[in-house]
PDB file of C-alpha atoms in Angstrom:
ATOM      1  CA  MET A   1     149.013 116.126  48.635  1.00  0.00           C
ATOM      2  CA  SER A   2     151.638 113.564  48.420  1.00  0.00           C
ATOM      3  CA  ASN A   3     153.980 112.665  51.477  1.00  0.00           C
ATOM      4  CA  SER A   4     157.059 114.274  49.522  1.00  0.00           C
ATOM      5  CA  ALA A   5     154.991 117.301  48.940  1.00  0.00           C
ATOM      6  CA  ASN A   6     154.197 117.530  52.747  1.00  0.00           C
ATOM      7  CA  GLN A   7     157.738 117.039  53.682  1.00  0.00           C
ATOM      8  CA  THR A   8     159.149 119.486  51.544  1.00  0.00           C
ATOM      9  CA  VAL A   9     156.964 122.652  50.928  1.00  0.00           C
ATOM     10  CA  ASN A  10     159.333 125.152  49.365  1.00  0.00           C
ATOM     11  CA  VAL A  11     163.049 125.588  48.561  1.00  0.00           C
ATOM     12  CA  ILE A  12     164.025 129.243  48.354  1.00  0.00           C
ATOM     13  CA  SER A  13     167.879 129.933  47.666  1.00  0.00           C
ATOM     14  CA  GLY A  14     168.894 126.912  49.657  1.00  0.00           C
ATOM     15  CA  LEU A  15     166.313 127.588  52.521  1.00  0.00           C
ATOM     16  CA  GLU A  16     164.084 124.532  52.989  1.00  0.00           C
ATOM     17  CA  LEU A  17     160.865 124.823  54.563  1.00  0.00           C
ATOM     18  CA  SER A  18     159.476 121.471  55.623  1.00  0.00           C
ATOM     19  CA  SER A  19     156.885 120.128  57.799  1.00  0.00           C
ATOM     20  CA  SER A  20     157.992 118.745  61.483  1.00  0.00           C
ATOM     21  CA  PRO A  21     159.797 116.805  62.849  1.00  0.00           C
ATOM     22  CA  HIS A  22     162.864 119.147  62.147  1.00  0.00           C
ATOM     23  CA  VAL A  23     165.262 117.130  64.331  1.00  0.00           C
ATOM     24  CA  HIS A  24     166.128 113.917  62.672  1.00  0.00           C
ATOM     25  CA  SER A  25     168.105 110.895  63.736  1.00  0.00           C
ATOM     26  CA  LYS A  26     169.579 107.993  61.713  1.00  0.00           C
ATOM     27  CA  PHE A  27     167.944 105.577  63.946  1.00  0.00           C
ATOM     28  CA  THR A  28     164.316 104.822  64.488  1.00  0.00           C
ATOM     29  CA  THR A  29     162.971 104.498  67.992  1.00  0.00           C
ATOM     30  CA  GLN A  30     162.906 100.713  67.423  1.00  0.00           C
ATOM     31  CA  GLN A  31     166.556 100.746  66.357  1.00  0.00           C
ATOM     32  CA  VAL A  32     167.495 102.903  69.429  1.00  0.00           C
ATOM     33  CA  MET A  33     165.784 100.708  71.913  1.00  0.00           C
ATOM     34  CA  TRP A  34     167.322  97.473  70.616  1.00  0.00           C
ATOM     35  CA  LEU A  35     170.679  99.130  70.225  1.00  0.00           C
ATOM     36  CA  VAL A  36     170.623  99.996  74.071  1.00  0.00           C
ATOM     37  CA  ASN A  37     169.352  96.565  74.842  1.00  0.00           C
ATOM     38  CA  LEU A  38     172.423  95.260  72.917  1.00  0.00           C
ATOM     39  CA  SER A  39     174.922  97.645  74.837  1.00  0.00           C
ATOM     40  CA  LEU A  40     173.754  95.853  78.022  1.00  0.00           C
ATOM     41  CA  LEU A  41     175.109  92.781  76.955  1.00  0.00           C
ATOM     42  CA  PRO A  42     178.609  93.032  78.790  1.00  0.00           C
ATOM     43  CA  ALA A  43     176.648  93.755  81.959  1.00  0.00           C
ATOM     44  CA  LEU A  44     174.446  90.755  81.406  1.00  0.00           C
ATOM     45  CA  ILE A  45     177.781  88.751  80.921  1.00  0.00           C
ATOM     46  CA  SER A  46     179.353  90.150  84.035  1.00  0.00           C
ATOM     47  CA  ALA A  47     176.136  89.238  86.053  1.00  0.00           C
ATOM     48  CA  ALA A  48     176.307  85.714  84.930  1.00  0.00           C
ATOM     49  CA  VAL A  49     180.100  85.480  85.545  1.00  0.00           C
ATOM     50  CA  PHE A  50     179.960  86.815  89.108  1.00  0.00           C
ATOM     51  CA  PHE A  51     176.645  85.617  90.436  1.00  0.00           C
ATOM     52  CA  GLY A  52     175.954  82.581  88.353  1.00  0.00           C
ATOM     53  CA  LEU A  53     173.630  81.582  85.406  1.00  0.00           C
ATOM     54  CA  TYR A  54     170.384  81.943  87.619  1.00  0.00           C
ATOM     55  CA  GLN A  55     170.659  85.626  87.351  1.00  0.00           C
ATOM     56  CA  LEU A  56     169.905  85.361  83.545  1.00  0.00           C
ATOM     57  CA  VAL A  57     166.718  83.536  84.747  1.00  0.00           C
ATOM     58  CA  VAL A  58     165.727  86.305  86.862  1.00  0.00           C
ATOM     59  CA  ILE A  59     166.417  88.994  84.274  1.00  0.00           C
ATOM     60  CA  GLY A  60     164.553  86.880  81.633  1.00  0.00           C
ATOM     61  CA  VAL A  61     161.484  86.667  83.918  1.00  0.00           C
ATOM     62  CA  SER A  62     161.684  90.383  84.562  1.00  0.00           C
ATOM     63  CA  CYS A  63     161.841  91.015  80.723  1.00  0.00           C
ATOM     64  CA  ALA A  64     158.962  88.417  79.924  1.00  0.00           C
ATOM     65  CA  ALA A  65     156.982  90.255  82.743  1.00  0.00           C
ATOM     66  CA  ALA A  66     157.507  93.675  81.183  1.00  0.00           C
ATOM     67  CA  VAL A  67     156.486  92.634  77.670  1.00  0.00           C
ATOM     68  CA  LEU A  68     153.495  90.665  78.784  1.00  0.00           C
ATOM     69  CA  SER A  69     152.279  93.504  80.880  1.00  0.00           C
ATOM     70  CA  GLU A  70     152.574  95.964  78.006  1.00  0.00           C
ATOM     71  CA  ILE A  71     150.457  93.610  75.866  1.00  0.00           C
ATOM     72  CA  VAL A  72     147.738  93.307  78.499  1.00  0.00           C
ATOM     73  CA  VAL A  73     147.545  97.114  78.724  1.00  0.00           C
ATOM     74  CA  LYS A  74     147.552  97.498  74.959  1.00  0.00           C
ATOM     75  CA  ILE A  75     144.615  95.141  74.757  1.00  0.00           C
ATOM     76  CA  ILE A  76     142.678  96.783  77.379  1.00  0.00           C
ATOM     77  CA  ARG A  77     143.327 100.188  76.018  1.00  0.00           C
ATOM     78  CA  LYS A  78     142.419  98.709  72.567  1.00  0.00           C
ATOM     79  CA  SER A  79     145.698 100.396  71.148  1.00  0.00           C
ATOM     80  CA  GLU A  80     148.413  98.967  68.809  1.00  0.00           C
ATOM     81  CA  ILE A  81     150.667  96.474  70.288  1.00  0.00           C
ATOM     82  CA  THR A  82     154.237  97.999  70.365  1.00  0.00           C
ATOM     83  CA  ILE A  83     156.319  95.451  72.035  1.00  0.00           C
ATOM     84  CA  TYR A  84     158.488  95.082  68.849  1.00  0.00           C
ATOM     85  CA  ASP A  85     159.889  98.548  69.635  1.00  0.00           C
ATOM     86  CA  GLY A  86     161.901  97.037  72.418  1.00  0.00           C
ATOM     87  CA  SER A  87     160.999  99.395  74.983  1.00  0.00           C
ATOM     88  CA  ALA A  88     159.271  97.233  77.207  1.00  0.00           C
ATOM     89  CA  PHE A  89     161.916  94.615  76.874  1.00  0.00           C
ATOM     90  CA  LEU A  90     164.433  97.318  77.875  1.00  0.00           C
ATOM     91  CA  THR A  91     162.461  98.277  80.935  1.00  0.00           C
ATOM     92  CA  GLY A  92     162.492  94.663  82.075  1.00  0.00           C
ATOM     93  CA  LEU A  93     166.097  94.208  81.316  1.00  0.00           C
ATOM     94  CA  LEU A  94     167.164  97.368  83.309  1.00  0.00           C
ATOM     95  CA  LEU A  95     164.935  96.156  86.184  1.00  0.00           C
ATOM     96  CA  GLY A  96     166.506  92.781  86.171  1.00  0.00           C
ATOM     97  CA  LEU A  97     169.929  94.267  86.371  1.00  0.00           C
ATOM     98  CA  ILE A  98     169.353  96.553  89.271  1.00  0.00           C
ATOM     99  CA  ILE A  99     167.818  94.050  91.672  1.00  0.00           C
ATOM    100  CA  PRO A 100     169.853  91.913  94.161  1.00  0.00           C
ATOM    101  CA  PRO A 101     171.279  88.653  92.898  1.00  0.00           C
ATOM    102  CA  ASN A 102     169.030  85.409  93.469  1.00  0.00           C
ATOM    103  CA  PHE A 103     165.958  87.636  93.743  1.00  0.00           C
ATOM    104  CA  SER A 104     162.574  86.070  93.829  1.00  0.00           C
ATOM    105  CA  LEU A 105     161.292  85.340  90.375  1.00  0.00           C
ATOM    106  CA  THR A 106     157.582  86.262  91.436  1.00  0.00           C
ATOM    107  CA  SER A 107     158.840  89.794  93.024  1.00  0.00           C
ATOM    108  CA  ALA A 108     160.834  90.437  89.923  1.00  0.00           C
ATOM    109  CA  ALA A 109     157.725  89.871  87.684  1.00  0.00           C
ATOM    110  CA  ILE A 110     155.795  91.943  90.080  1.00  0.00           C
ATOM    111  CA  GLY A 111     158.101  94.688  90.076  1.00  0.00           C
ATOM    112  CA  SER A 112     158.530  94.687  86.183  1.00  0.00           C
ATOM    113  CA  ALA A 113     154.750  94.729  85.844  1.00  0.00           C
ATOM    114  CA  PHE A 114     154.437  97.711  88.116  1.00  0.00           C
ATOM    115  CA  ALA A 115     157.193  99.481  86.053  1.00  0.00           C
ATOM    116  CA  ILE A 116     155.473  99.148  82.864  1.00  0.00           C
ATOM    117  CA  ILE A 117     151.739  99.683  84.033  1.00  0.00           C
ATOM    118  CA  ILE A 118     152.401 102.652  86.696  1.00  0.00           C
ATOM    119  CA  GLY A 119     155.740 103.852  85.365  1.00  0.00           C
ATOM    120  CA  LYS A 120     155.099 103.864  81.713  1.00  0.00           C
ATOM    121  CA  GLU A 121     151.654 103.141  80.471  1.00  0.00           C
ATOM    122  CA  LEU A 122     149.715 105.179  83.187  1.00  0.00           C
ATOM    123  CA  PHE A 123     151.307 108.253  81.522  1.00  0.00           C
ATOM    124  CA  GLY A 124     150.278 107.199  78.020  1.00  0.00           C
ATOM    125  CA  GLY A 125     153.229 104.837  76.923  1.00  0.00           C
ATOM    126  CA  LEU A 126     156.440 105.424  75.296  1.00  0.00           C
ATOM    127  CA  GLY A 127     157.446 108.976  75.069  1.00  0.00           C
ATOM    128  CA  PHE A 128     154.836 110.233  77.679  1.00  0.00           C
ATOM    129  CA  ASN A 129     156.454 108.857  80.967  1.00  0.00           C
ATOM    130  CA  ILE A 130     157.696 111.470  83.294  1.00  0.00           C
ATOM    131  CA  PHE A 131     159.920 109.081  85.364  1.00  0.00           C
ATOM    132  CA  ASN A 132     162.411 106.320  84.206  1.00  0.00           C
ATOM    133  CA  PRO A 133     159.938 103.201  84.372  1.00  0.00           C
ATOM    134  CA  ALA A 134     162.622 100.761  85.465  1.00  0.00           C
ATOM    135  CA  LEU A 135     163.551 103.056  88.646  1.00  0.00           C
ATOM    136  CA  VAL A 136     159.704 103.367  89.342  1.00  0.00           C
ATOM    137  CA  GLY A 137     159.747  99.527  89.412  1.00  0.00           C
ATOM    138  CA  ARG A 138     162.853  99.421  91.664  1.00  0.00           C
ATOM    139  CA  ALA A 139     161.411 102.128  93.985  1.00  0.00           C
ATOM    140  CA  PHE A 140     158.398  99.898  94.314  1.00  0.00           C
ATOM    141  CA  LEU A 141     160.314  96.604  95.127  1.00  0.00           C
ATOM    142  CA  GLN A 142     162.265  98.658  97.612  1.00  0.00           C
ATOM    143  CA  ALA A 143     159.153  99.547  99.517  1.00  0.00           C
ATOM    144  CA  ALA A 144     157.390  96.309  99.002  1.00  0.00           C
ATOM    145  CA  TYR A 145     160.233  93.845  99.767  1.00  0.00           C
ATOM    146  CA  PRO A 146     162.728  96.004 101.693  1.00  0.00           C
ATOM    147  CA  VAL A 147     164.491  92.799 103.340  1.00  0.00           C
ATOM    148  CA  ALA A 148     164.992  91.152  99.962  1.00  0.00           C
ATOM    149  CA  MET A 149     166.106  94.456  98.379  1.00  0.00           C
ATOM    150  CA  THR A 150     168.841  94.636 100.791  1.00  0.00           C
ATOM    151  CA  THR A 151     170.015  91.009 100.931  1.00  0.00           C
ATOM    152  CA  TRP A 152     173.056  90.593  98.867  1.00  0.00           C
ATOM    153  CA  SER A 153     175.120  87.615  97.588  1.00  0.00           C
ATOM    154  CA  LYS A 154     178.806  87.147  97.721  1.00  0.00           C
ATOM    155  CA  PRO A 155     180.487  87.073  94.116  1.00  0.00           C
ATOM    156  CA  ASN A 156     181.626  83.851  92.687  1.00  0.00           C
ATOM    157  CA  PHE A 157     185.303  84.758  92.842  1.00  0.00           C
ATOM    158  CA  ALA A 158     185.365  86.614  95.920  1.00  0.00           C
ATOM    159  CA  VAL A 159     188.501  86.643  97.940  1.00  0.00           C
ATOM    160  CA  ASP A 160     188.301  86.350 101.771  1.00  0.00           C
ATOM    161  CA  THR A 161     188.260  90.098 102.411  1.00  0.00           C
ATOM    162  CA  VAL A 162     185.192  90.556 100.024  1.00  0.00           C
ATOM    163  CA  THR A 163     181.975  90.360 102.083  1.00  0.00           C
ATOM    164  CA  SER A 164     178.359  89.719 100.637  1.00  0.00           C
ATOM    165  CA  ALA A 165     177.485  93.544 101.466  1.00  0.00           C
ATOM    166  CA  THR A 166     177.705  96.121  98.798  1.00  0.00           C
ATOM    167  CA  PRO A 167     180.983  98.342  99.018  1.00  0.00           C
ATOM    168  CA  LEU A 168     178.733 101.192  99.882  1.00  0.00           C
ATOM    169  CA  ALA A 169     177.101  99.444 102.586  1.00  0.00           C
ATOM    170  CA  ALA A 170     180.344  98.158 103.960  1.00  0.00           C
ATOM    171  CA  PHE A 171     181.782 101.636 104.091  1.00  0.00           C
ATOM    172  CA  LYS A 172     178.731 103.319 105.489  1.00  0.00           C
ATOM    173  CA  PHE A 173     178.188 100.829 108.268  1.00  0.00           C
ATOM    174  CA  ASP A 174     181.500  99.428 108.905  1.00  0.00           C
ATOM    175  CA  LYS A 175     183.991 102.099 107.384  1.00  0.00           C
ATOM    176  CA  MET A 176     185.373  99.271 105.301  1.00  0.00           C
ATOM    177  CA  ILE A 177     186.846 100.678 102.111  1.00  0.00           C
ATOM    178  CA  THR A 178     186.890  98.480  99.023  1.00  0.00           C
ATOM    179  CA  GLY A 179     189.806  98.845  96.570  1.00  0.00           C
ATOM    180  CA  ILE A 180     189.205 100.336  93.115  1.00  0.00           C
ATOM    181  CA  GLU A 181     190.420  97.412  91.049  1.00  0.00           C
ATOM    182  CA  PRO A 182     187.596  94.875  92.362  1.00  0.00           C
ATOM    183  CA  LEU A 183     185.135  97.587  91.639  1.00  0.00           C
ATOM    184  CA  ILE A 184     186.206  98.167  88.142  1.00  0.00           C
ATOM    185  CA  ILE A 185     186.149  94.343  87.576  1.00  0.00           C
ATOM    186  CA  GLY A 186     182.963  93.763  89.326  1.00  0.00           C
ATOM    187  CA  ASN A 187     183.931  91.053  91.894  1.00  0.00           C
ATOM    188  CA  VAL A 188     182.035  92.622  94.637  1.00  0.00           C
ATOM    189  CA  GLY A 189     178.530  92.486  96.214  1.00  0.00           C
ATOM    190  CA  GLY A 190     175.746  94.533  94.734  1.00  0.00           C
ATOM    191  CA  SER A 191     172.979  94.347  92.359  1.00  0.00           C
ATOM    192  CA  ILE A 192     173.008  91.867  89.558  1.00  0.00           C
ATOM    193  CA  GLY A 193     174.284  94.072  86.681  1.00  0.00           C
ATOM    194  CA  GLU A 194     175.833  97.184  88.315  1.00  0.00           C
ATOM    195  CA  THR A 195     179.017  95.698  89.988  1.00  0.00           C
ATOM    196  CA  SER A 196     181.316  95.639  86.945  1.00  0.00           C
ATOM    197  CA  ALA A 197     182.309  99.246  86.002  1.00  0.00           C
ATOM    198  CA  LEU A 198     184.205  98.090  83.213  1.00  0.00           C
ATOM    199  CA  ALA A 199     181.233  96.092  81.535  1.00  0.00           C
ATOM    200  CA  ILE A 200     179.157  99.070  82.091  1.00  0.00           C
ATOM    201  CA  ILE A 201     181.634 101.360  80.457  1.00  0.00           C
ATOM    202  CA  ILE A 202     182.047  99.339  77.503  1.00  0.00           C
ATOM    203  CA  GLY A 203     178.133  99.540  76.791  1.00  0.00           C
ATOM    204  CA  GLY A 204     177.992 103.327  77.832  1.00  0.00           C
ATOM    205  CA  VAL A 205     180.911 104.314  75.428  1.00  0.00           C
ATOM    206  CA  PHE A 206     179.308 102.262  72.669  1.00  0.00           C
ATOM    207  CA  LEU A 207     175.993 104.244  73.057  1.00  0.00           C
ATOM    208  CA  ILE A 208     177.956 107.593  73.066  1.00  0.00           C
ATOM    209  CA  GLY A 209     179.849 106.651  70.017  1.00  0.00           C
ATOM    210  CA  ILE A 210     176.898 105.917  67.824  1.00  0.00           C
ATOM    211  CA  LYS A 211     175.239 109.083  69.355  1.00  0.00           C
ATOM    212  CA  ILE A 212     172.445 107.548  71.032  1.00  0.00           C
ATOM    213  CA  VAL A 213     173.381 108.905  74.535  1.00  0.00           C
ATOM    214  CA  ASN A 214     174.379 112.407  74.719  1.00  0.00           C
ATOM    215  CA  TRP A 215     177.619 112.649  76.498  1.00  0.00           C
ATOM    216  CA  ARG A 216     176.702 115.774  78.225  1.00  0.00           C
ATOM    217  CA  ILE A 217     174.717 113.791  80.838  1.00  0.00           C
ATOM    218  CA  PRO A 218     177.112 111.066  81.887  1.00  0.00           C
ATOM    219  CA  LEU A 219     179.992 113.610  81.866  1.00  0.00           C
ATOM    220  CA  SER A 220     178.211 116.121  84.028  1.00  0.00           C
ATOM    221  CA  MET A 221     177.124 113.501  86.463  1.00  0.00           C
ATOM    222  CA  ILE A 222     180.978 112.149  86.639  1.00  0.00           C
ATOM    223  CA  LEU A 223     182.229 115.459  87.108  1.00  0.00           C
ATOM    224  CA  GLY A 224     179.727 116.557  89.666  1.00  0.00           C
ATOM    225  CA  LEU A 225     180.283 113.378  91.571  1.00  0.00           C
ATOM    226  CA  ILE A 226     183.990 113.780  91.556  1.00  0.00           C
ATOM    227  CA  LEU A 227     183.485 117.504  92.577  1.00  0.00           C
ATOM    228  CA  PHE A 228     181.046 116.967  95.471  1.00  0.00           C
ATOM    229  CA  GLY A 229     182.849 113.803  96.671  1.00  0.00           C
ATOM    230  CA  SER A 230     186.237 115.512  96.715  1.00  0.00           C
ATOM    231  CA  ILE A 231     184.796 118.434  98.830  1.00  0.00           C
ATOM    232  CA  PHE A 232     183.964 116.166 101.772  1.00  0.00           C
ATOM    233  CA  TRP A 233     186.960 113.868 101.099  1.00  0.00           C
ATOM    234  CA  PHE A 234     189.138 116.819 101.561  1.00  0.00           C
ATOM    235  CA  ILE A 235     187.543 117.883 104.586  1.00  0.00           C
ATOM    236  CA  ASP A 236     187.827 114.561 106.367  1.00  0.00           C
ATOM    237  CA  PRO A 237     189.416 111.727 104.247  1.00  0.00           C
ATOM    238  CA  ILE A 238     188.806 109.250 107.158  1.00  0.00           C
ATOM    239  CA  LYS A 239     185.102 109.927 107.670  1.00  0.00           C
ATOM    240  CA  TYR A 240     184.255 110.398 103.843  1.00  0.00           C
ATOM    241  CA  PRO A 241     185.391 108.130 100.963  1.00  0.00           C
ATOM    242  CA  ASN A 242     187.602 109.239  98.090  1.00  0.00           C
ATOM    243  CA  PRO A 243     185.852 110.290  94.911  1.00  0.00           C
ATOM    244  CA  LEU A 244     186.981 107.251  92.669  1.00  0.00           C
ATOM    245  CA  PHE A 245     185.163 104.880  95.349  1.00  0.00           C
ATOM    246  CA  HIS A 246     181.960 107.185  94.697  1.00  0.00           C
ATOM    247  CA  LEU A 247     182.433 106.694  90.913  1.00  0.00           C
ATOM    248  CA  PHE A 248     183.063 102.952  90.653  1.00  0.00           C
ATOM    249  CA  SER A 249     180.771 101.688  93.502  1.00  0.00           C
ATOM    250  CA  GLY A 250     177.089 101.089  93.519  1.00  0.00           C
ATOM    251  CA  GLY A 251     174.793 101.879  90.570  1.00  0.00           C
ATOM    252  CA  PHE A 252     176.287 105.092  89.569  1.00  0.00           C
ATOM    253  CA  LEU A 253     177.693 104.194  86.276  1.00  0.00           C
ATOM    254  CA  LEU A 254     174.636 102.229  85.263  1.00  0.00           C
ATOM    255  CA  GLY A 255     172.499 105.187  86.129  1.00  0.00           C
ATOM    256  CA  ALA A 256     174.720 107.706  84.398  1.00  0.00           C
ATOM    257  CA  PHE A 257     174.991 105.743  80.972  1.00  0.00           C
ATOM    258  CA  PHE A 258     171.550 104.008  80.876  1.00  0.00           C
ATOM    259  CA  MET A 259     169.036 105.669  83.073  1.00  0.00           C
ATOM    260  CA  ALA A 260     169.671 109.352  83.518  1.00  0.00           C
ATOM    261  CA  THR A 261     170.116 109.571  79.681  1.00  0.00           C
ATOM    262  CA  ASP A 262     166.696 108.409  78.929  1.00  0.00           C
ATOM    263  CA  TRP A 263     165.467 110.563  76.054  1.00  0.00           C
ATOM    264  CA  VAL A 264     162.016 110.998  77.451  1.00  0.00           C
ATOM    265  CA  THR A 265     162.843 111.801  81.101  1.00  0.00           C
ATOM    266  CA  SER A 266     165.988 113.909  80.559  1.00  0.00           C
ATOM    267  CA  PRO A 267     166.485 117.591  79.336  1.00  0.00           C
ATOM    268  CA  TYR A 268     166.671 118.341  75.679  1.00  0.00           C
ATOM    269  CA  THR A 269     168.827 121.482  76.037  1.00  0.00           C
ATOM    270  CA  SER A 270     172.678 121.378  76.454  1.00  0.00           C
ATOM    271  CA  ALA A 271     172.612 123.653  79.373  1.00  0.00           C
ATOM    272  CA  GLY A 272     169.705 121.644  80.950  1.00  0.00           C
ATOM    273  CA  MET A 273     171.740 118.417  80.692  1.00  0.00           C
ATOM    274  CA  TRP A 274     174.596 119.965  82.724  1.00  0.00           C
ATOM    275  CA  ILE A 275     172.286 121.206  85.320  1.00  0.00           C
ATOM    276  CA  TYR A 276     170.352 117.849  85.419  1.00  0.00           C
ATOM    277  CA  GLY A 277     173.504 115.804  85.658  1.00  0.00           C
ATOM    278  CA  LEU A 278     175.300 118.029  88.268  1.00  0.00           C
ATOM    279  CA  LEU A 279     172.412 118.061  90.534  1.00  0.00           C
ATOM    280  CA  ILE A 280     171.705 114.157  90.196  1.00  0.00           C
ATOM    281  CA  SER A 281     175.341 113.719  91.495  1.00  0.00           C
ATOM    282  CA  LEU A 282     174.854 116.349  94.302  1.00  0.00           C
ATOM    283  CA  ILE A 283     171.826 114.382  95.522  1.00  0.00           C
ATOM    284  CA  ILE A 284     173.557 110.954  95.323  1.00  0.00           C
ATOM    285  CA  VAL A 285     176.536 112.288  97.302  1.00  0.00           C
ATOM    286  CA  VAL A 286     174.258 113.731  99.895  1.00  0.00           C
ATOM    287  CA  ILE A 287     172.275 110.610 100.413  1.00  0.00           C
ATOM    288  CA  ARG A 288     175.411 108.523 100.360  1.00  0.00           C
ATOM    289  CA  LEU A 289     177.083 110.493 102.940  1.00  0.00           C
ATOM    290  CA  PHE A 290     174.195 111.846 105.181  1.00  0.00           C
ATOM    291  CA  GLY A 291     171.193 109.517 104.258  1.00  0.00           C
ATOM    292  CA  GLY A 292     169.936 106.392 105.857  1.00  0.00           C
ATOM    293  CA  LEU A 293     170.599 104.353 102.956  1.00  0.00           C
ATOM    294  CA  PRO A 294     173.961 103.891 101.361  1.00  0.00           C
ATOM    295  CA  GLU A 295     173.008 104.370  97.765  1.00  0.00           C
ATOM    296  CA  GLY A 296     171.212 107.295  96.266  1.00  0.00           C
ATOM    297  CA  VAL A 297     171.257 106.831  92.447  1.00  0.00           C
ATOM    298  CA  MET A 298     167.636 105.773  92.226  1.00  0.00           C
ATOM    299  CA  TYR A 299     166.429 108.721  94.202  1.00  0.00           C
ATOM    300  CA  GLY A 300     168.804 111.163  92.434  1.00  0.00           C
ATOM    301  CA  ILE A 301     167.502 110.198  88.970  1.00  0.00           C
ATOM    302  CA  LEU A 302     163.773 110.038  89.943  1.00  0.00           C
ATOM    303  CA  ILE A 303     163.911 113.481  91.842  1.00  0.00           C
ATOM    304  CA  MET A 304     165.417 115.144  88.755  1.00  0.00           C
ATOM    305  CA  ASN A 305     163.204 113.410  86.422  1.00  0.00           C
ATOM    306  CA  ALA A 306     160.552 115.485  88.140  1.00  0.00           C
ATOM    307  CA  PHE A 307     162.568 118.718  87.470  1.00  0.00           C
ATOM    308  CA  VAL A 308     163.015 118.129  83.836  1.00  0.00           C
ATOM    309  CA  PRO A 309     160.095 120.135  82.562  1.00  0.00           C
ATOM    310  CA  LEU A 310     161.218 123.176  84.591  1.00  0.00           C
ATOM    311  CA  ILE A 311     164.919 122.715  83.536  1.00  0.00           C
ATOM    312  CA  ASN A 312     163.687 122.648  79.878  1.00  0.00           C
ATOM    313  CA  ARG A 313     161.660 125.828  80.380  1.00  0.00           C
ATOM    314  CA  LEU A 314     164.416 127.774  82.070  1.00  0.00           C
ATOM    315  CA  THR A 315     167.049 126.783  79.602  1.00  0.00           C
ATOM    316  CA  HIS A 316     165.031 126.938  76.567  1.00  0.00           C
ATOM    317  CA  PRO A 317     166.746 129.227  73.946  1.00  0.00           C
ATOM    318  CA  LYS A 318     165.043 132.519  73.205  1.00  0.00           C
ATOM    319  CA  ILE A 319     163.532 132.753  69.830  1.00  0.00           C
ATOM    320  CA  PHE A 320     164.938 135.340  67.610  1.00  0.00           C
ATOM    321  CA  GLY A 321     163.025 138.534  68.167  1.00  0.00           C
ATOM    322  CA  GLU A 322     161.168 137.240  71.262  1.00  0.00           C
ATOM    323  CA  ALA A 323     160.459 139.591  73.933  1.00  0.00           C
ATOM    324  CA  LYS A 324     162.171 138.987  77.307  1.00  0.00           C
TER     325      LYS A 324
END
């Protein structure tokens, strides 16, 4: 039977019966991955502007280690080399953006290799991983190099009031609140590519506009963060930061647009996406306000990645005629 015959079995009165897949996209997986890579260009530029060109070397090493690791794993498994699909490069790129400035090149390469080997290929490769690979790599670096992962650099154009600490750490440990304007521009301490809210929003809106990212996940996370952050802020505005500070500080926006939205590790139902996004934000707020660490985005997304199969099962629409 020819391919066309396989794809279209029968057409009766406008009803087309065809073989799977039944959900189509105008983009191939390879195109999606490289478009996501492209959307991170503003964050890359902001990293170079605020922390220096050396950060591009760190990110380049992270990308190279990710791609090389995938090649080695594919050779060992005697399977097709798939680095051209851009997913390994994307993992290295995201990991490079969420580590501190001036990070050790060796440590960045080790973390990137861990992300690919353990976070992605151990589960079977692209499409089979349970957790976001870049965040798996960052979690490993956080455990292996706790000092380096909490050592921050002062941005290039910092004013006297700006410290090298991240805004979240400055508030948590010293009750210093950072203004919204520097948070939006990115002239603050933080991970290489997550300080400029403006750069991240440009890339995120681009992905939503071309329908690669489903708007429900970032919107539910933003609304959830504002809701849960506002509750505590109204209770005690001295003790707890305002919701806009939560929104624009740390890695929240990078996580909301580029990590929580990973097609493989996020829910596929609309209701599930809302539940998933809201609960990620709840975990983030709880960790930021009551945990030992100032940031909770990585843990919020990884924890909810684990619940995605359950969320999908609970929110899966009933098939017509299916017994309850």
